[in-house]
PDB file of C-alpha atoms in Angstrom:
ATOM      1  CA  MET A   1     -37.470   1.120   3.422  1.00  0.00           C
ATOM      2  CA  SER A   2     -33.965   2.474   3.312  1.00  0.00           C
ATOM      3  CA  ALA A   3     -31.123  -0.006   2.944  1.00  0.00           C
ATOM      4  CA  HIS A   4     -29.125   2.008   5.468  1.00  0.00           C
ATOM      5  CA  ALA A   5     -29.868   2.056   9.188  1.00  0.00           C
ATOM      6  CA  PRO A   6     -27.964   4.135  11.737  1.00  0.00           C
ATOM      7  CA  ASP A   7     -25.646   2.438  14.253  1.00  0.00           C
ATOM      8  CA  PHE A   8     -27.917   3.681  17.034  1.00  0.00           C
ATOM      9  CA  ARG A   9     -31.521   4.810  16.934  1.00  0.00           C
ATOM     10  CA  GLU A  10     -32.504   7.504  19.406  1.00  0.00           C
ATOM     11  CA  PRO A  11     -35.533   6.609  21.538  1.00  0.00           C
ATOM     12  CA  SER A  12     -38.788   8.372  20.815  1.00  0.00           C
ATOM     13  CA  GLY A  13     -40.278  10.712  23.410  1.00  0.00           C
ATOM     14  CA  VAL A  14     -42.557   7.955  24.706  1.00  0.00           C
ATOM     15  CA  GLU A  15     -39.679   5.468  24.890  1.00  0.00           C
ATOM     16  CA  ARG A  16     -37.594   8.000  26.866  1.00  0.00           C
ATOM     17  CA  ILE A  17     -40.258   8.082  29.569  1.00  0.00           C
ATOM     18  CA  PHE A  18     -39.768   4.369  30.241  1.00  0.00           C
ATOM     19  CA  ARG A  19     -35.999   4.192  29.701  1.00  0.00           C
ATOM     20  CA  GLY A  20     -33.431   6.158  31.555  1.00  0.00           C
ATOM     21  CA  ARG A  21     -29.963   5.969  32.964  1.00  0.00           C
ATOM     22  CA  LYS A  22     -28.293   7.692  35.859  1.00  0.00           C
ATOM     23  CA  THR A  23     -24.650   7.169  36.611  1.00  0.00           C
ATOM     24  CA  GLY A  24     -24.113   4.405  39.134  1.00  0.00           C
ATOM     25  CA  ARG A  25     -27.703   3.250  39.062  1.00  0.00           C
ATOM     26  CA  VAL A  26     -29.203   0.114  37.635  1.00  0.00           C
ATOM     27  CA  TYR A  27     -31.660   0.865  34.869  1.00  0.00           C
ATOM     28  CA  ALA A  28     -34.155  -1.119  32.865  1.00  0.00           C
ATOM     29  CA  ALA A  29     -34.688  -1.524  29.153  1.00  0.00           C
ATOM     30  CA  PRO A  30     -37.358  -3.784  27.673  1.00  0.00           C
ATOM     31  CA  VAL A  31     -35.830  -6.630  25.686  1.00  0.00           C
ATOM     32  CA  ASN A  32     -37.066  -9.724  23.870  1.00  0.00           C
ATOM     33  CA  VAL A  33     -35.273 -13.011  24.498  1.00  0.00           C
ATOM     34  CA  LEU A  34     -35.125 -15.255  21.445  1.00  0.00           C
ATOM     35  CA  GLU A  35     -35.080 -18.997  22.121  1.00  0.00           C
ATOM     36  CA  MET A  36     -33.525 -20.835  19.196  1.00  0.00           C
ATOM     37  CA  ALA A  37     -32.118 -24.349  18.911  1.00  0.00           C
ATOM     38  CA  GLY A  38     -31.965 -24.730  22.701  1.00  0.00           C
ATOM     39  CA  ARG A  39     -30.035 -21.479  23.128  1.00  0.00           C
ATOM     40  CA  SER A  40     -31.143 -18.009  24.251  1.00  0.00           C
ATOM     41  CA  PHE A  41     -30.196 -14.753  22.539  1.00  0.00           C
ATOM     42  CA  LEU A  42     -30.572 -11.031  23.136  1.00  0.00           C
ATOM     43  CA  VAL A  43     -30.702  -8.860  20.023  1.00  0.00           C
ATOM     44  CA  ALA A  44     -30.317  -5.083  20.108  1.00  0.00           C
ATOM     45  CA  PRO A  45     -32.600  -3.956  17.259  1.00  0.00           C
ATOM     46  CA  ARG A  46     -31.708  -0.290  17.857  1.00  0.00           C
ATOM     47  CA  GLY A  47     -27.965  -0.879  17.562  1.00  0.00           C
ATOM     48  CA  ARG A  48     -25.251  -0.061  20.099  1.00  0.00           C
ATOM     49  CA  THR A  49     -27.489   1.493  22.717  1.00  0.00           C
ATOM     50  CA  GLN A  50     -26.387   2.286  26.252  1.00  0.00           C
ATOM     51  CA  TRP A  51     -27.611  -1.067  27.570  1.00  0.00           C
ATOM     52  CA  VAL A  52     -25.494  -2.839  24.949  1.00  0.00           C
ATOM     53  CA  ARG A  53     -22.370  -0.918  25.954  1.00  0.00           C
ATOM     54  CA  ASN A  54     -23.042  -1.587  29.639  1.00  0.00           C
ATOM     55  CA  ALA A  55     -23.583  -5.301  28.974  1.00  0.00           C
ATOM     56  CA  GLU A  56     -20.352  -5.512  26.977  1.00  0.00           C
ATOM     57  CA  ALA A  57     -18.409  -3.757  29.740  1.00  0.00           C
ATOM     58  CA  ALA A  58     -19.896  -5.925  32.507  1.00  0.00           C
ATOM     59  CA  GLY A  59     -19.857  -9.189  30.557  1.00  0.00           C
ATOM     60  CA  GLU A  60     -23.258  -9.983  31.986  1.00  0.00           C
ATOM     61  CA  VAL A  61     -26.902  -8.915  32.177  1.00  0.00           C
ATOM     62  CA  VAL A  62     -29.675  -9.380  34.704  1.00  0.00           C
ATOM     63  CA  LEU A  63     -33.086 -10.088  33.245  1.00  0.00           C
ATOM     64  CA  LYS A  64     -36.165  -9.437  35.329  1.00  0.00           C
ATOM     65  CA  ARG A  65     -39.673 -10.649  34.670  1.00  0.00           C
ATOM     66  CA  GLY A  66     -42.174  -9.973  37.408  1.00  0.00           C
ATOM     67  CA  ALA A  67     -40.520 -10.887  40.704  1.00  0.00           C
ATOM     68  CA  SER A  68     -38.028 -13.229  39.015  1.00  0.00           C
ATOM     69  CA  ARG A  69     -34.460 -12.010  38.377  1.00  0.00           C
ATOM     70  CA  ARG A  70     -31.844 -14.058  36.504  1.00  0.00           C
ATOM     71  CA  ARG A  71     -28.213 -13.191  35.899  1.00  0.00           C
ATOM     72  CA  PHE A  72     -26.542 -14.327  32.671  1.00  0.00           C
ATOM     73  CA  ARG A  73     -23.030 -14.092  31.294  1.00  0.00           C
ATOM     74  CA  ILE A  74     -23.047 -12.975  27.679  1.00  0.00           C
ATOM     75  CA  ARG A  75     -21.151 -14.019  24.584  1.00  0.00           C
ATOM     76  CA  ALA A  76     -21.110 -11.666  21.614  1.00  0.00           C
ATOM     77  CA  VAL A  77     -22.193 -13.524  18.488  1.00  0.00           C
ATOM     78  CA  PRO A  78     -19.839 -12.972  15.510  1.00  0.00           C
ATOM     79  CA  ASP A  79     -21.342 -11.184  12.490  1.00  0.00           C
ATOM     80  CA  ALA A  80     -21.033 -14.308  10.320  1.00  0.00           C
ATOM     81  CA  GLN A  81     -23.364 -16.195  12.696  1.00  0.00           C
ATOM     82  CA  LYS A  82     -25.972 -13.437  13.025  1.00  0.00           C
ATOM     83  CA  PRO A  83     -28.119 -13.755   9.852  1.00  0.00           C
ATOM     84  CA  GLU A  84     -30.085 -16.827  11.005  1.00  0.00           C
ATOM     85  CA  ILE A  85     -30.553 -15.317  14.479  1.00  0.00           C
ATOM     86  CA  LEU A  86     -31.628 -11.929  13.122  1.00  0.00           C
ATOM     87  CA  LYS A  87     -34.111 -13.599  10.767  1.00  0.00           C
ATOM     88  CA  ALA A  88     -35.632 -15.640  13.605  1.00  0.00           C
ATOM     89  CA  TYR A  89     -35.732 -12.579  15.871  1.00  0.00           C
ATOM     90  CA  LEU A  90     -37.442 -10.372  13.303  1.00  0.00           C
ATOM     91  CA  ASP A  91     -39.903 -13.104  12.319  1.00  0.00           C
ATOM     92  CA  ARG A  92     -40.795 -13.707  15.993  1.00  0.00           C
ATOM     93  CA  PHE A  93     -40.988 -10.072  17.191  1.00  0.00           C
ATOM     94  CA  LYS A  94     -41.844  -8.270  13.927  1.00  0.00           C
ATOM     95  CA  LEU A  95     -44.665  -6.138  15.328  1.00  0.00           C
ATOM     96  CA  ALA A  96     -42.324  -4.569  17.884  1.00  0.00           C
ATOM     97  CA  VAL A  97     -39.066  -4.359  15.906  1.00  0.00           C
ATOM     98  CA  GLN A  98     -39.714  -4.306  12.148  1.00  0.00           C
ATOM     99  CA  ARG A  99     -39.200  -0.514  12.073  1.00  0.00           C
ATOM    100  CA  TYR A 100     -35.547  -1.003  13.084  1.00  0.00           C
ATOM    101  CA  PHE A 101     -34.712  -3.365  10.215  1.00  0.00           C
ATOM    102  CA  PRO A 102     -34.302  -2.478   6.528  1.00  0.00           C
ATOM    103  CA  VAL A 103     -35.076  -6.137   5.756  1.00  0.00           C
ATOM    104  CA  PRO A 104     -38.753  -7.167   5.881  1.00  0.00           C
ATOM    105  CA  ALA A 105     -39.886  -9.956   8.202  1.00  0.00           C
ATOM    106  CA  GLY A 106     -40.099 -13.253   6.351  1.00  0.00           C
ATOM    107  CA  SER A 107     -36.970 -12.564   4.290  1.00  0.00           C
ATOM    108  CA  ASP A 108     -34.357 -15.232   3.738  1.00  0.00           C
ATOM    109  CA  ALA A 109     -31.479 -15.211   6.243  1.00  0.00           C
ATOM    110  CA  ARG A 110     -29.096 -14.200   3.428  1.00  0.00           C
ATOM    111  CA  ALA A 111     -30.845 -10.809   3.315  1.00  0.00           C
ATOM    112  CA  PHE A 112     -29.367 -10.047   6.760  1.00  0.00           C
ATOM    113  CA  ARG A 113     -25.708 -10.550   5.746  1.00  0.00           C
ATOM    114  CA  ASP A 114     -25.111  -6.937   4.735  1.00  0.00           C
ATOM    115  CA  VAL A 115     -26.723  -5.482   7.869  1.00  0.00           C
ATOM    116  CA  ALA A 116     -25.627  -7.998  10.527  1.00  0.00           C
ATOM    117  CA  ASP A 117     -22.817  -5.759  11.804  1.00  0.00           C
ATOM    118  CA  ARG A 118     -25.399  -3.091  12.794  1.00  0.00           C
ATOM    119  CA  TYR A 119     -27.155  -5.326  15.320  1.00  0.00           C
ATOM    120  CA  PRO A 120     -25.381  -6.532  18.464  1.00  0.00           C
ATOM    121  CA  VAL A 121     -26.419 -10.083  19.345  1.00  0.00           C
ATOM    122  CA  PHE A 122     -25.539 -11.850  22.586  1.00  0.00           C
ATOM    123  CA  GLU A 123     -25.933 -15.468  23.570  1.00  0.00           C
ATOM    124  CA  LEU A 124     -27.116 -15.800  27.159  1.00  0.00           C
ATOM    125  CA  LEU A 125     -25.030 -18.215  29.227  1.00  0.00           C
ATOM    126  CA  ALA A 126     -25.414 -19.580  32.739  1.00  0.00           C
ATOM    127  CA  PRO A 127     -23.458 -17.472  35.269  1.00  0.00           C
ATOM    128  CA  SER A 128     -20.861 -20.236  35.717  1.00  0.00           C
ATOM    129  CA  GLU A 129     -20.586 -21.052  32.000  1.00  0.00           C
ATOM    130  CA  ALA A 130     -17.595 -19.278  30.508  1.00  0.00           C
ATOM    131  CA  PRO A 131     -18.049 -17.660  27.081  1.00  0.00           C
ATOM    132  CA  SER A 132     -16.480 -19.752  24.339  1.00  0.00           C
ATOM    133  CA  ALA A 133     -16.169 -19.630  20.587  1.00  0.00           C
ATOM    134  CA  ARG A 134     -19.103 -21.763  19.466  1.00  0.00           C
TER     135      ARG A 134
END
């Protein structure tokens, strides 16, 4: 595997069928929520995709599963705090996301230090909980 990954990975033809965006419309993107130490995180394994930029601009995301919809405020996780989260994310969802990481699943968290800035990570917060520096 290459030690360099692009800032954004274009979706494949199949992925494009299921993901789209039209100005002014809500769109969907499949995501995996990582539960870790009593906290919930969203990781963008493909980098700064459109959903990441929209989430940053809005300061929130709405996650839908079946008929359930939940709104969350988001807090961007600083690069220095990402290695442990990225390791846990890759170990948990390796079948779906290993291709986006130059570090193999099962690696030590230190292996993610040099690539942490390529992967946006957000902590999910209750709608009334203000983002803080944790």
